């Protein structure tokens, strides 16, 4: 069997050959880089190779299966029929299982104290602080952490601190760590007290509640003083590994991405019957609204098992009484605003255009609050089962900025992210405030966002690029936003063994 990447149409790797078996289980593991923000299309081909084979050219093609990497990881185990020439399905099927390679994203919490340190001051006691360095492969040392200074104390107890294992030891538990104790001086010329070497492997002994201690040695004193023993003792009182779960831990544990679309139907878009309108439906070329919707939706749909997506509109007068609404269902079914697949959203959008009157103003706070209500229900379950992504497509600067800021600050406490794509040529400079990249977004009352959950991009920046470039730009931050939310709440992924991985799969 071989696996191919559809984007470049190149062969990634091949399994071993299993002889005389109609139900082979291959041991070969394929390692593939995973990117949530990209559609990574894969093709698995199965070939029957005879004993005197000369490669795949002389092998019998048994069938192929095409999918995306997102489909595999979202289900953890994906089974599909093998298609023969002409895309006809036979009796054979293939099952692909995904597993994330473990990284070094965990954190460790450490706490140090010392006793009987050398006194370096004449009129008072030493003011000690501790520095920890990682010794790199080239022999250089990188500062990992510097404790606070404890004034006038030869037996200091420093505050505990957290550091990633990547920063501490590059993930290698036996990497040398150099620890140095100094006596702080206000002029910056700190006095050297002593040093010692250790490894994280040695530190881990303190995880069982034990205390580990090292002699703090001053090499100059060791040479000059005959009866020199040490310059004090440094004690590790706490060593605790904090597991940092990854985005794939949550996805493969059963977390679903709930994708919702909100579309701007204000009058500034222009009459949809006019070819100059941003809502004009060209028979051969999708408008910018559709391009953005499809580009982002194509990614998110792989992480939702039922492929049903709510779609809302705002800023239009809607039937039957033609009152302005800022959160109406595009399919006009307020009880069930969901559309079947991204194509269903496209069709609902196209069908509603002749039935509504574009109006205004451009208020997006109501739709953010609507999705936030659903996310709030999920938050109360205290489980990592649903994370909400709201895609807002708008052609102009919003008119309810104060309410929108309030809604975003509220939503930052929920399992939710907001993506805003600016359609058309309007001046979107005020929208950058919502993104939070240039500073912390605050509500009108001054409350800051708990997390940065908004990503804004103007579509015109990608007008001449591929749809994949737009999706990559707006979705790249989502995995970290998901992880930040659940880790911040102390919510672990659901146990994989408790998660039914054989969910119904919608192609």
Tab-separated table of C-alpha atoms in Angstrom, residues 194-379:
chain	number	residue	atom	x	y	z
A	194	UNK	CA	28.345	29.168	44.311
A	195	UNK	CA	27.066	26.778	41.683
A	196	UNK	CA	26.091	23.183	40.998
A	197	UNK	CA	25.172	20.990	38.034
A	198	UNK	CA	22.173	18.696	37.696
A	199	UNK	CA	19.684	17.283	35.175
A	200	UNK	CA	15.924	17.161	35.015
A	201	UNK	CA	16.201	13.388	35.349
A	202	UNK	CA	17.793	13.965	38.750
A	203	UNK	CA	15.206	16.596	39.684
A	204	UNK	CA	12.337	14.191	38.992
A	205	UNK	CA	13.207	12.291	42.172
A	206	UNK	CA	11.472	15.137	44.019
A	207	UNK	CA	8.169	14.222	42.361
A	208	UNK	CA	7.548	11.599	45.058
A	209	UNK	CA	7.508	14.198	47.792
A	210	UNK	CA	11.198	13.834	48.524
A	211	UNK	CA	13.596	16.734	48.761
A	212	UNK	CA	16.804	16.758	46.746
A	213	UNK	CA	19.730	18.903	47.737
A	214	UNK	CA	23.004	19.932	46.163
A	215	UNK	CA	26.145	21.423	47.581
A	216	UNK	CA	26.608	24.971	46.352
A	217	UNK	CA	30.295	25.116	45.365
A	218	UNK	CA	32.570	28.111	44.793
A	219	UNK	CA	35.448	26.685	42.683
A	220	UNK	CA	37.899	29.413	43.819
A	221	UNK	CA	37.273	28.642	47.500
A	222	UNK	CA	37.568	24.935	46.736
A	223	UNK	CA	41.101	25.512	45.461
A	224	UNK	CA	42.272	28.102	48.026
A	225	UNK	CA	40.707	26.840	51.268
A	226	UNK	CA	41.916	23.521	52.700
A	227	UNK	CA	38.900	22.867	54.897
A	228	UNK	CA	36.342	24.214	52.436
A	229	UNK	CA	33.226	22.055	52.142
A	230	UNK	CA	30.645	24.203	50.390
A	231	UNK	CA	29.040	27.634	50.270
A	232	UNK	CA	25.679	26.339	51.407
A	233	UNK	CA	23.054	23.861	50.275
A	234	UNK	CA	20.348	24.343	47.632
A	235	UNK	CA	17.204	22.232	48.044
A	236	UNK	CA	14.560	21.291	45.476
A	237	UNK	CA	11.329	21.138	47.465
A	238	UNK	CA	8.863	20.686	44.601
A	239	UNK	CA	8.961	19.071	41.148
A	240	UNK	CA	5.612	18.633	39.449
A	241	UNK	CA	4.961	17.901	35.761
A	242	UNK	CA	1.928	19.720	34.364
A	243	UNK	CA	0.460	18.022	31.326
A	244	UNK	CA	-0.357	20.496	28.545
A	245	UNK	CA	-2.860	18.890	26.215
A	246	UNK	CA	-2.583	19.606	22.497
A	247	UNK	CA	-5.241	20.591	19.968
A	248	UNK	CA	-5.214	17.057	18.584
A	249	UNK	CA	-5.657	15.626	22.080
A	250	UNK	CA	-8.999	17.430	22.224
A	251	UNK	CA	-10.037	16.716	18.629
A	252	UNK	CA	-9.124	13.038	18.858
A	253	UNK	CA	-10.846	12.913	22.236
A	254	UNK	CA	-14.130	13.772	20.542
A	255	UNK	CA	-14.264	17.575	20.599
A	256	UNK	CA	-16.389	18.849	17.711
A	257	UNK	CA	-15.928	22.161	15.915
A	258	UNK	CA	-19.327	23.845	15.675
A	259	UNK	CA	-19.080	26.147	12.648
A	260	UNK	CA	-21.565	29.024	12.249
A	261	UNK	CA	-21.746	31.586	9.424
A	262	UNK	CA	-23.103	35.146	9.621
A	263	UNK	CA	-23.534	37.169	6.406
A	264	UNK	CA	-23.874	40.941	5.994
A	265	UNK	CA	-27.015	41.889	4.052
A	266	UNK	CA	-26.812	45.673	4.506
A	267	UNK	CA	-27.634	48.040	1.635
A	268	UNK	CA	-24.004	49.116	1.246
A	269	UNK	CA	-23.380	45.796	-0.535
A	270	UNK	CA	-25.409	47.061	-3.511
A	271	UNK	CA	-28.485	45.640	-5.212
A	272	UNK	CA	-27.836	41.890	-5.754
A	273	UNK	CA	-29.379	42.182	-9.227
A	274	UNK	CA	-26.627	44.613	-10.225
A	275	UNK	CA	-23.350	43.109	-11.421
A	276	UNK	CA	-21.461	45.683	-9.301
A	277	UNK	CA	-23.047	44.354	-6.097
A	278	UNK	CA	-20.901	42.346	-3.681
A	279	UNK	CA	-23.872	39.930	-3.506
A	280	UNK	CA	-24.226	39.547	-7.267
A	281	UNK	CA	-24.473	35.870	-8.219
A	282	UNK	CA	-22.344	35.412	-11.323
A	283	UNK	CA	-23.183	32.259	-13.289
A	284	UNK	CA	-19.512	31.211	-13.554
A	285	UNK	CA	-17.590	33.084	-10.851
A	286	UNK	CA	-18.438	33.002	-7.113
A	287	UNK	CA	-18.541	36.383	-5.388
A	288	UNK	CA	-16.239	37.281	-2.484
A	289	UNK	CA	-18.804	36.199	0.110
A	290	UNK	CA	-18.945	32.719	-1.386
A	291	UNK	CA	-15.188	32.479	-1.836
A	292	UNK	CA	-14.550	33.304	1.815
A	293	UNK	CA	-17.352	31.043	3.041
A	294	UNK	CA	-16.154	28.042	1.049
A	295	UNK	CA	-12.474	28.562	1.875
A	296	UNK	CA	-13.043	28.588	5.654
A	297	UNK	CA	-15.979	26.172	5.708
A	298	UNK	CA	-14.094	23.540	3.749
A	299	UNK	CA	-11.599	23.302	6.613
A	300	UNK	CA	-14.075	23.362	9.511
A	301	UNK	CA	-16.476	20.808	8.038
A	302	UNK	CA	-13.999	17.975	8.640
A	303	UNK	CA	-14.356	18.462	12.405
A	304	UNK	CA	-18.150	18.246	12.597
A	305	UNK	CA	-19.579	14.748	12.317
A	306	UNK	CA	-23.127	15.674	11.219
A	307	UNK	CA	-21.993	18.371	8.724
A	308	UNK	CA	-24.943	20.610	9.675
A	309	UNK	CA	-24.035	24.302	9.864
A	310	UNK	CA	-26.181	27.187	11.178
A	311	UNK	CA	-26.201	30.180	8.823
A	312	UNK	CA	-27.503	33.624	9.802
A	313	UNK	CA	-27.875	36.999	8.161
A	314	UNK	CA	-27.893	40.523	9.552
A	315	UNK	CA	-28.830	44.020	8.383
A	316	UNK	CA	-31.755	43.069	6.113
A	317	UNK	CA	-35.509	43.503	6.077
A	318	UNK	CA	-36.964	40.012	6.011
A	319	UNK	CA	-40.370	38.568	5.136
A	320	UNK	CA	-43.177	38.451	5.934
A	321	UNK	CA	-43.346	41.865	7.684
A	322	UNK	CA	-39.967	43.121	6.373
A	323	UNK	CA	-38.674	44.333	9.701
A	324	UNK	CA	-34.895	44.703	10.092
A	325	UNK	CA	-33.201	41.697	11.655
A	326	UNK	CA	-29.614	41.233	12.768
A	327	UNK	CA	-29.711	37.493	13.407
A	328	UNK	CA	-32.188	35.828	11.049
A	329	UNK	CA	-31.821	32.287	9.711
A	330	UNK	CA	-30.706	32.388	6.084
A	331	UNK	CA	-32.961	29.402	5.368
A	332	UNK	CA	-35.836	31.302	7.113
A	333	UNK	CA	-36.335	28.417	9.549
A	334	UNK	CA	-35.743	30.070	12.920
A	335	UNK	CA	-36.283	26.766	14.759
A	336	UNK	CA	-33.663	24.987	12.669
A	337	UNK	CA	-31.180	27.380	11.003
A	338	UNK	CA	-28.804	24.544	10.101
A	339	UNK	CA	-27.890	23.799	6.500
A	340	UNK	CA	-26.681	20.469	5.162
A	341	UNK	CA	-22.973	20.897	4.487
A	342	UNK	CA	-21.166	23.929	3.134
A	343	UNK	CA	-23.012	23.487	-0.136
A	344	UNK	CA	-26.271	23.741	1.803
A	345	UNK	CA	-25.126	27.087	3.242
A	346	UNK	CA	-24.244	28.284	-0.275
A	347	UNK	CA	-27.662	27.313	-1.610
A	348	UNK	CA	-29.514	28.894	1.333
A	349	UNK	CA	-27.560	32.118	0.803
A	350	UNK	CA	-28.345	32.226	-2.909
A	351	UNK	CA	-32.024	31.393	-2.361
A	352	UNK	CA	-32.577	34.085	0.272
A	353	UNK	CA	-31.157	37.000	-1.747
A	354	UNK	CA	-34.294	37.578	-3.912
A	355	UNK	CA	-36.562	37.336	-0.846
A	356	UNK	CA	-35.002	40.011	1.370
A	357	UNK	CA	-34.464	43.744	1.215
A	358	UNK	CA	-30.908	44.873	1.957
A	359	UNK	CA	-31.004	47.558	4.611
A	360	UNK	CA	-28.906	48.325	7.728
A	361	UNK	CA	-27.199	49.210	10.000
A	362	UNK	CA	-24.193	46.857	10.341
A	363	UNK	CA	-24.711	45.398	13.814
A	364	UNK	CA	-22.845	42.191	14.649
A	365	UNK	CA	-23.189	42.079	18.458
A	366	UNK	CA	-26.550	40.203	18.259
A	367	UNK	CA	-25.083	37.337	16.235
A	368	UNK	CA	-22.034	37.084	18.512
A	369	UNK	CA	-24.388	36.916	21.499
A	370	UNK	CA	-26.523	34.253	19.794
A	371	UNK	CA	-23.552	31.927	19.272
A	372	UNK	CA	-22.230	32.804	22.739
A	373	UNK	CA	-25.509	31.533	24.232
A	374	UNK	CA	-24.851	28.115	22.683
A	375	UNK	CA	-21.216	28.187	23.773
A	376	UNK	CA	-22.332	29.074	27.309
A	377	UNK	CA	-24.422	25.902	27.473
A	378	UNK	CA	-21.365	23.897	26.433
A	379	UNK	CA	-19.224	25.649	29.057
